mmCIF file of C-alpha atoms in Angstrom:
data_model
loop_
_atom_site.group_PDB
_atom_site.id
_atom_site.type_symbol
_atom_site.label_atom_id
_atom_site.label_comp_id
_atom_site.label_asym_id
_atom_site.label_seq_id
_atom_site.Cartn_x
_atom_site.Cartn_y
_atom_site.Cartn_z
ATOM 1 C CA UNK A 1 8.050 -10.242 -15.285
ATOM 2 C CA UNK A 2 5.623 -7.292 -15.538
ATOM 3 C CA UNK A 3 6.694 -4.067 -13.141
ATOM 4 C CA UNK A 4 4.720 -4.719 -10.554
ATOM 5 C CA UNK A 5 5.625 -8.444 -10.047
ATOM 6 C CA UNK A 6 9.176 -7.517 -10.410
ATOM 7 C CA UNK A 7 8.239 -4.918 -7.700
ATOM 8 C CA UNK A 8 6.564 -7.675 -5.410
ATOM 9 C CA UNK A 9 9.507 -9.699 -5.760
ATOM 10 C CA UNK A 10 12.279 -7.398 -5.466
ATOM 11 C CA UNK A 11 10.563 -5.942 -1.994
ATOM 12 C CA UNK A 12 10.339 -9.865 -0.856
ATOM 13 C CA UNK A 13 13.969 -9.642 -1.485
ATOM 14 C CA UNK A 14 14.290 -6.825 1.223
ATOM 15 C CA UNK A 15 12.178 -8.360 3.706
ATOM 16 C CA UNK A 16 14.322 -11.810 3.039
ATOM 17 C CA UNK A 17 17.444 -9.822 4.094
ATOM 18 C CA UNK A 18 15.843 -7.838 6.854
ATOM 19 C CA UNK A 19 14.642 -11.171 8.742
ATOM 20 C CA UNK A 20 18.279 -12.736 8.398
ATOM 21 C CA UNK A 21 19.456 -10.199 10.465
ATOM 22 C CA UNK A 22 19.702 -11.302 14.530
ATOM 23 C CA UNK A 23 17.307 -8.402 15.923
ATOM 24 C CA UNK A 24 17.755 -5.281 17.743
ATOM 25 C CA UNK A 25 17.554 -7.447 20.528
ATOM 26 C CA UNK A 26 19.649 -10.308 20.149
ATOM 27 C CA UNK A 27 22.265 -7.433 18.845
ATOM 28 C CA UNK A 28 21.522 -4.062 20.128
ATOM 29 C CA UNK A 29 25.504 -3.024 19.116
ATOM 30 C CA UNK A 30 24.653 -3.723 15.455
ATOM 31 C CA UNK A 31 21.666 -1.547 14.691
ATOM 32 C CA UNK A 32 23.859 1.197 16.242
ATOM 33 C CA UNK A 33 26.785 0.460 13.660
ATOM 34 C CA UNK A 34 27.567 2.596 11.061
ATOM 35 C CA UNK A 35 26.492 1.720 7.511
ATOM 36 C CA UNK A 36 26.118 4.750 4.853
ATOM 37 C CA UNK A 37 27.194 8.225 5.059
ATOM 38 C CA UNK A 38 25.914 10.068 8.634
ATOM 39 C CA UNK A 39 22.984 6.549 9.117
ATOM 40 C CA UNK A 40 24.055 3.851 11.491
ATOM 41 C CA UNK A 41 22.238 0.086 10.203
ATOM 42 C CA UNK A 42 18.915 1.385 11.988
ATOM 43 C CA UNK A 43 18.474 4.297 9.702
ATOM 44 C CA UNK A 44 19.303 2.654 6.837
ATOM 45 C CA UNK A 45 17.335 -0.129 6.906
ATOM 46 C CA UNK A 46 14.358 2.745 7.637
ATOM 47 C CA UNK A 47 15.399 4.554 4.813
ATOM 48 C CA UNK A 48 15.048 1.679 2.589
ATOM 49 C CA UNK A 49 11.682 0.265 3.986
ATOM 50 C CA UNK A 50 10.455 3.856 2.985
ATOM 51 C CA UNK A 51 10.954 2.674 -0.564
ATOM 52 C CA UNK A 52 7.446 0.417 0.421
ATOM 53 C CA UNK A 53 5.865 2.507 2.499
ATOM 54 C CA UNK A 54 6.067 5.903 0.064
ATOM 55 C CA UNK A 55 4.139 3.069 -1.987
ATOM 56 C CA UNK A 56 1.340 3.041 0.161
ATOM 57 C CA UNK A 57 1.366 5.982 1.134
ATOM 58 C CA UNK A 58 1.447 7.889 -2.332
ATOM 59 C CA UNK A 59 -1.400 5.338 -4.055
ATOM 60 C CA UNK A 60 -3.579 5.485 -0.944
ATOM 61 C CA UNK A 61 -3.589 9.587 -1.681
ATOM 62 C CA UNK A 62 -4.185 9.290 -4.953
ATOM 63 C CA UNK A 63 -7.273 6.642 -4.436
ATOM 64 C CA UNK A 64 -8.725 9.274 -1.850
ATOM 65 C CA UNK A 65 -8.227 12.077 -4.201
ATOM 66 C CA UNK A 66 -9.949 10.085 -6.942
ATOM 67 C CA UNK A 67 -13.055 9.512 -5.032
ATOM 68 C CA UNK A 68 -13.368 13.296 -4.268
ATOM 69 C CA UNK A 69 -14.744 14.919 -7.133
ATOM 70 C CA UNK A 70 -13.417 18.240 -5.656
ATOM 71 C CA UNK A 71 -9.843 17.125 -6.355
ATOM 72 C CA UNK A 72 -7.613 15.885 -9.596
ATOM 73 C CA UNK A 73 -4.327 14.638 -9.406
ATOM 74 C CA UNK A 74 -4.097 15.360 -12.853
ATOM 75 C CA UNK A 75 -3.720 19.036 -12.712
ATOM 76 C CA UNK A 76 -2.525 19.618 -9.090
ATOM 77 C CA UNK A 77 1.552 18.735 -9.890
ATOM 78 C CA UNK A 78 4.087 18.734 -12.569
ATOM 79 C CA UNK A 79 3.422 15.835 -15.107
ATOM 80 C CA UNK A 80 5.997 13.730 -15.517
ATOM 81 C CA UNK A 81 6.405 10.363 -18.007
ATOM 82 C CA UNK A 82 8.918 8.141 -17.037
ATOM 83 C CA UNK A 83 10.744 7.043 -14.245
ATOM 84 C CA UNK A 84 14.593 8.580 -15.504
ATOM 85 C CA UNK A 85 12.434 11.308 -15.450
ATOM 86 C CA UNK A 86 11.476 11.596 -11.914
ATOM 87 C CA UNK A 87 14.898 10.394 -10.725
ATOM 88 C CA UNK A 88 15.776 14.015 -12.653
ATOM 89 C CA UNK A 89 13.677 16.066 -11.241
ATOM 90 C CA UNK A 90 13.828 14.635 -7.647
ATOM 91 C CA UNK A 91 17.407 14.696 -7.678
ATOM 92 C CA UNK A 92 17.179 18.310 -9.197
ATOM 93 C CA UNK A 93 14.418 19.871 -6.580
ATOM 94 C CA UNK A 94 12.375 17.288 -4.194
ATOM 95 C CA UNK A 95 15.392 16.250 -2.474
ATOM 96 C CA UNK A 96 17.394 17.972 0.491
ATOM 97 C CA UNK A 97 19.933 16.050 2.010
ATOM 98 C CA UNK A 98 19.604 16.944 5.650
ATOM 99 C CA UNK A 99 15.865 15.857 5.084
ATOM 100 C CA UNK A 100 16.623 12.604 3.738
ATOM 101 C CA UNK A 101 18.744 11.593 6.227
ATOM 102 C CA UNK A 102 16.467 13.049 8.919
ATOM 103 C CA UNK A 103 13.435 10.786 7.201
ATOM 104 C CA UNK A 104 15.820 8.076 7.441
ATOM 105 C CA UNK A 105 16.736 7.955 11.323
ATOM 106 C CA UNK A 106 13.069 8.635 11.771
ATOM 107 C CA UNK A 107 11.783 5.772 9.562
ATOM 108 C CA UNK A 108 14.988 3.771 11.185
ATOM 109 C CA UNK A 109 13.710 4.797 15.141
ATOM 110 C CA UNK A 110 9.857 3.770 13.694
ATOM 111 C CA UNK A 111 10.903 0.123 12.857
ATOM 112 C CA UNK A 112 10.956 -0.546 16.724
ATOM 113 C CA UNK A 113 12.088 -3.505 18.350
ATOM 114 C CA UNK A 114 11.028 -6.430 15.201
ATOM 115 C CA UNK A 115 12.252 -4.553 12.253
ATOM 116 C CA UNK A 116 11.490 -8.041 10.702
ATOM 117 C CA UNK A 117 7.707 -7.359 11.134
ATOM 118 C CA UNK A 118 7.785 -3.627 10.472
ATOM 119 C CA UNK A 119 8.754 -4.326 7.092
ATOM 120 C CA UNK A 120 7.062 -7.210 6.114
ATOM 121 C CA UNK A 121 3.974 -5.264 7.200
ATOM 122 C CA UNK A 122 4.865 -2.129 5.201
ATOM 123 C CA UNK A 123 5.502 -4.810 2.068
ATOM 124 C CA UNK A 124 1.999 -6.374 2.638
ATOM 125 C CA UNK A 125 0.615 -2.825 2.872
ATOM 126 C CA UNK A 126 1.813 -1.658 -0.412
ATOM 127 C CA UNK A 127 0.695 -4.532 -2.126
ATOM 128 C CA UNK A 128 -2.865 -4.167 -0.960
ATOM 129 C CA UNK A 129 -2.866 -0.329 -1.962
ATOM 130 C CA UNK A 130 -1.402 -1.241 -5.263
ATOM 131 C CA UNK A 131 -3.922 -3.691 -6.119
ATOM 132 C CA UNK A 132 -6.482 -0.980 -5.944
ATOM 133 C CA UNK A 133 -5.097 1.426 -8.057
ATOM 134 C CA UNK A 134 -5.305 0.758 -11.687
ATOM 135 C CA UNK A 135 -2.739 0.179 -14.413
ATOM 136 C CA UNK A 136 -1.140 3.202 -15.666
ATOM 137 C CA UNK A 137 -2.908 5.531 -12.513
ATOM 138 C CA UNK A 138 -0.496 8.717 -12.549
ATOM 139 C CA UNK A 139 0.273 9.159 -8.425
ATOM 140 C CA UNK A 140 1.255 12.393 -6.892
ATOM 141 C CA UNK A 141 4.806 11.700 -5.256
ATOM 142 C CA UNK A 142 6.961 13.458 -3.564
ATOM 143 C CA UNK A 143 7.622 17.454 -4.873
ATOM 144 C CA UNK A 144 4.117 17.262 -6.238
ATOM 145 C CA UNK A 145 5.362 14.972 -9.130
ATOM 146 C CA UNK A 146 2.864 13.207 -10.852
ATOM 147 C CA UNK A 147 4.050 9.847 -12.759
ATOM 148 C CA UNK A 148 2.184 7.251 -13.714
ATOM 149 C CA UNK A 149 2.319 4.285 -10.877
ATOM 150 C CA UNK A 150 4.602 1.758 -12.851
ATOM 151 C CA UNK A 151 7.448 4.045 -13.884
ATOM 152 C CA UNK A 152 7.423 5.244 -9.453
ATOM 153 C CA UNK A 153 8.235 1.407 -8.842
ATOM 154 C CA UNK A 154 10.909 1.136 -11.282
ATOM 155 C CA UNK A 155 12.314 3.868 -8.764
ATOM 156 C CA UNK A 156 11.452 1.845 -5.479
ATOM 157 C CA UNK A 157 12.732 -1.305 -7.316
ATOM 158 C CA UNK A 158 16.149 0.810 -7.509
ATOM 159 C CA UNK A 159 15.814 1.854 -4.148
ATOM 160 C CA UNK A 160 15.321 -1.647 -2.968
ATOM 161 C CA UNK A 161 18.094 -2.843 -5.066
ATOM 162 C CA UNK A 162 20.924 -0.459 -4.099
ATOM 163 C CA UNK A 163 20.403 -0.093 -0.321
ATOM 164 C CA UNK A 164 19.749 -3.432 -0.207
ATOM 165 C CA UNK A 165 23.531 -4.394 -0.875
ATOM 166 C CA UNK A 166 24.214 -0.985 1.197
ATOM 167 C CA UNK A 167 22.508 -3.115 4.491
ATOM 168 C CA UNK A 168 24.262 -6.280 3.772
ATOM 169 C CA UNK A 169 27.596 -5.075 3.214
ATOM 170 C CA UNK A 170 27.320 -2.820 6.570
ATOM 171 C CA UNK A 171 26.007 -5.541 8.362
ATOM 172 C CA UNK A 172 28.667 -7.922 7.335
ATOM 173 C CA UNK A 173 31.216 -5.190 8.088
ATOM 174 C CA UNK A 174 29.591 -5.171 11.705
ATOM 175 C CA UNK A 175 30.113 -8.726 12.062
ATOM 176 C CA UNK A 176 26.961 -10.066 10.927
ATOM 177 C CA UNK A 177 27.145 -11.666 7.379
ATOM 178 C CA UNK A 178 24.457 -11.494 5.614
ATOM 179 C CA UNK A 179 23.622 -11.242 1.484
ATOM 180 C CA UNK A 180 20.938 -9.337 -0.345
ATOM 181 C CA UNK A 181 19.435 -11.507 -2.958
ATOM 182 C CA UNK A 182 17.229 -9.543 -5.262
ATOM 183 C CA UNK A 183 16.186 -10.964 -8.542
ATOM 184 C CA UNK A 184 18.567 -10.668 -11.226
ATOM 185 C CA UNK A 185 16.187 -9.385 -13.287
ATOM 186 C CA UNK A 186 15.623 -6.084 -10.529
ATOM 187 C CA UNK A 187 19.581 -5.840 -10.677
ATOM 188 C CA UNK A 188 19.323 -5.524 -14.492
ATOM 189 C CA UNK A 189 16.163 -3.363 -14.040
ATOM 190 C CA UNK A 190 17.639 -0.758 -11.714
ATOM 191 C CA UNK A 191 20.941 -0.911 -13.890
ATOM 192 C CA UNK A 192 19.331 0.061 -16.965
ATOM 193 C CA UNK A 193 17.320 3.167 -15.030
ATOM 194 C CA UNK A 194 20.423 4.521 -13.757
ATOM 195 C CA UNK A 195 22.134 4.271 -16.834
ATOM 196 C CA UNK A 196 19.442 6.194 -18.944
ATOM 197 C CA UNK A 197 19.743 8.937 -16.460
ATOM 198 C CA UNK A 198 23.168 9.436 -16.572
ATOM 199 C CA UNK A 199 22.604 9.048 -20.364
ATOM 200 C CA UNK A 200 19.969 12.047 -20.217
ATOM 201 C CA UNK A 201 22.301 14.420 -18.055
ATOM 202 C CA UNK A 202 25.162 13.997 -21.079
ATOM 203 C CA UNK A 203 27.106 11.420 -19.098
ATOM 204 C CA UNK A 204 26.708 8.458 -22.049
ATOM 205 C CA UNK A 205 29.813 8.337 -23.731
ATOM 206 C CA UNK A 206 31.410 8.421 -20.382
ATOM 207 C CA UNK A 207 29.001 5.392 -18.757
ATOM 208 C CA UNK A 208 29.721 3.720 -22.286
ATOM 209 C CA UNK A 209 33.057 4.181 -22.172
ATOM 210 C CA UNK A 210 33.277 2.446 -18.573
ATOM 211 C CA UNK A 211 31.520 -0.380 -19.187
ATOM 212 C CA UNK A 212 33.515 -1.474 -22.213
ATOM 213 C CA UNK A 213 36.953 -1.320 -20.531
ATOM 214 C CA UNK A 214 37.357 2.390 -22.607
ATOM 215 C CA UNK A 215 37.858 4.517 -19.263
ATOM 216 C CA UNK A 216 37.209 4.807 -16.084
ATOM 217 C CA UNK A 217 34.589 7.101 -13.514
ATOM 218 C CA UNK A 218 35.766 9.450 -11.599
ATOM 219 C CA UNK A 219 35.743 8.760 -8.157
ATOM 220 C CA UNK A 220 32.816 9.050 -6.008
ATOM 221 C CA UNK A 221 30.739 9.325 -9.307
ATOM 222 C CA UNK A 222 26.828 9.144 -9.098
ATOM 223 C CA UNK A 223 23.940 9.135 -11.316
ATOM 224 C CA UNK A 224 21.823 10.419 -8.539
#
């Protein structure tokens, strides 16, 4: 499966997991719970939509710019290759906690009362951008990182990937059982991207060493 299928698929995933949960509504005292680190289940579930709607967004920016001949994406941002790349450098300078969690309650307050349609709208919506924006189009993303459009979904993918099993095991804890079902081949996909960072920081032998029953992390350990 190509990257953006794979992308497609994995966000169908989210939006599967999102609509198995009763609504704000039905269970008011659930989107209140708490789920990861200072979000309750609103935020995070906001926070991870974000990982379609920076889609759109980002690709819609970069279609306007292209049809301005006063503008270039190419020169207006730091050039990046690959998506281990731009996990890197965002983890290194585009990202500041307190604003990611703010973007998350705010993304979390803007699902309203049908998160179910908020995000399948926001998956239809970066599916429509992304079939105008050609294979291989570098997109200015957050930080003023420019990537080409592929390697940011391998990112989103991981996004969708990790916080989905984030909302389904705080939902369950709530009371509400639920499972996230991505494909198995986004699991192995978002696997493989983490590990190649932590392999680029210097963190290989110890990942290797992990996996293979050689060690152990130390706890609390992150890639990110």
């Amino acid at each position: 499966m190509d990257t953006r299928a794979l992308f497609a698929a994995t966000a169908q995933s989210f939006v599967d997991l999102v609509t198995a949960l009763p609504s704000p509504v039905a269970d008011p005292a659930l989107w209140s719970s708490p789920a990861l680190g200072v979000w309750d289940l609103r935020a995070l579930v906001g926070h991870t939509n974000r990982a379609l709607v920076t889609v759109s967004t980002y690709a819609a920016t970069t279609i306007e710019q292209d049809a301005d001949p006063t503008t270039s994406t190419s020169t207006s941002g730091t050039v990046l290759d690959d998506a281990a790349e731009y996990l890197q450098a965002a983890t290194r300078t585009a990202t500041d906690p307190d604003e990611v969690a703010a973007r998350g309650v705010a993304a979390g307050a803007a699902l309203g009362t049908d998160p179910e349609a908020a995000v399948t709208a926001a998956r239809d919506q970066a599916l429509a951008v992304l079939a105008a924006v050609p294979s291989g189009t570098r997109i200015s993303v957050v930080g003023g990182l420019l990537l080409p459009v592929e390697e940011y979904l391998r990112t989103r993918i991981v996004e969708l990937v990790v916080h989905g099993g984030d909302v389904a095991r705080a939902a369950t804890a709530a009371g509400a059982p639920v499972s996230a079902s991505p494909p198995a081949e986004a699991v192995v996909a978002a696997t493989l991207l983490l590990a190649e960072v932590g392999a680029r920081r210097g963190d290989g032998a110890l990942l290797l060493a992990a996996l293979t029953g050689r060690g152990s992390l130390p706890p609390g350990y992150s890639v990110l």
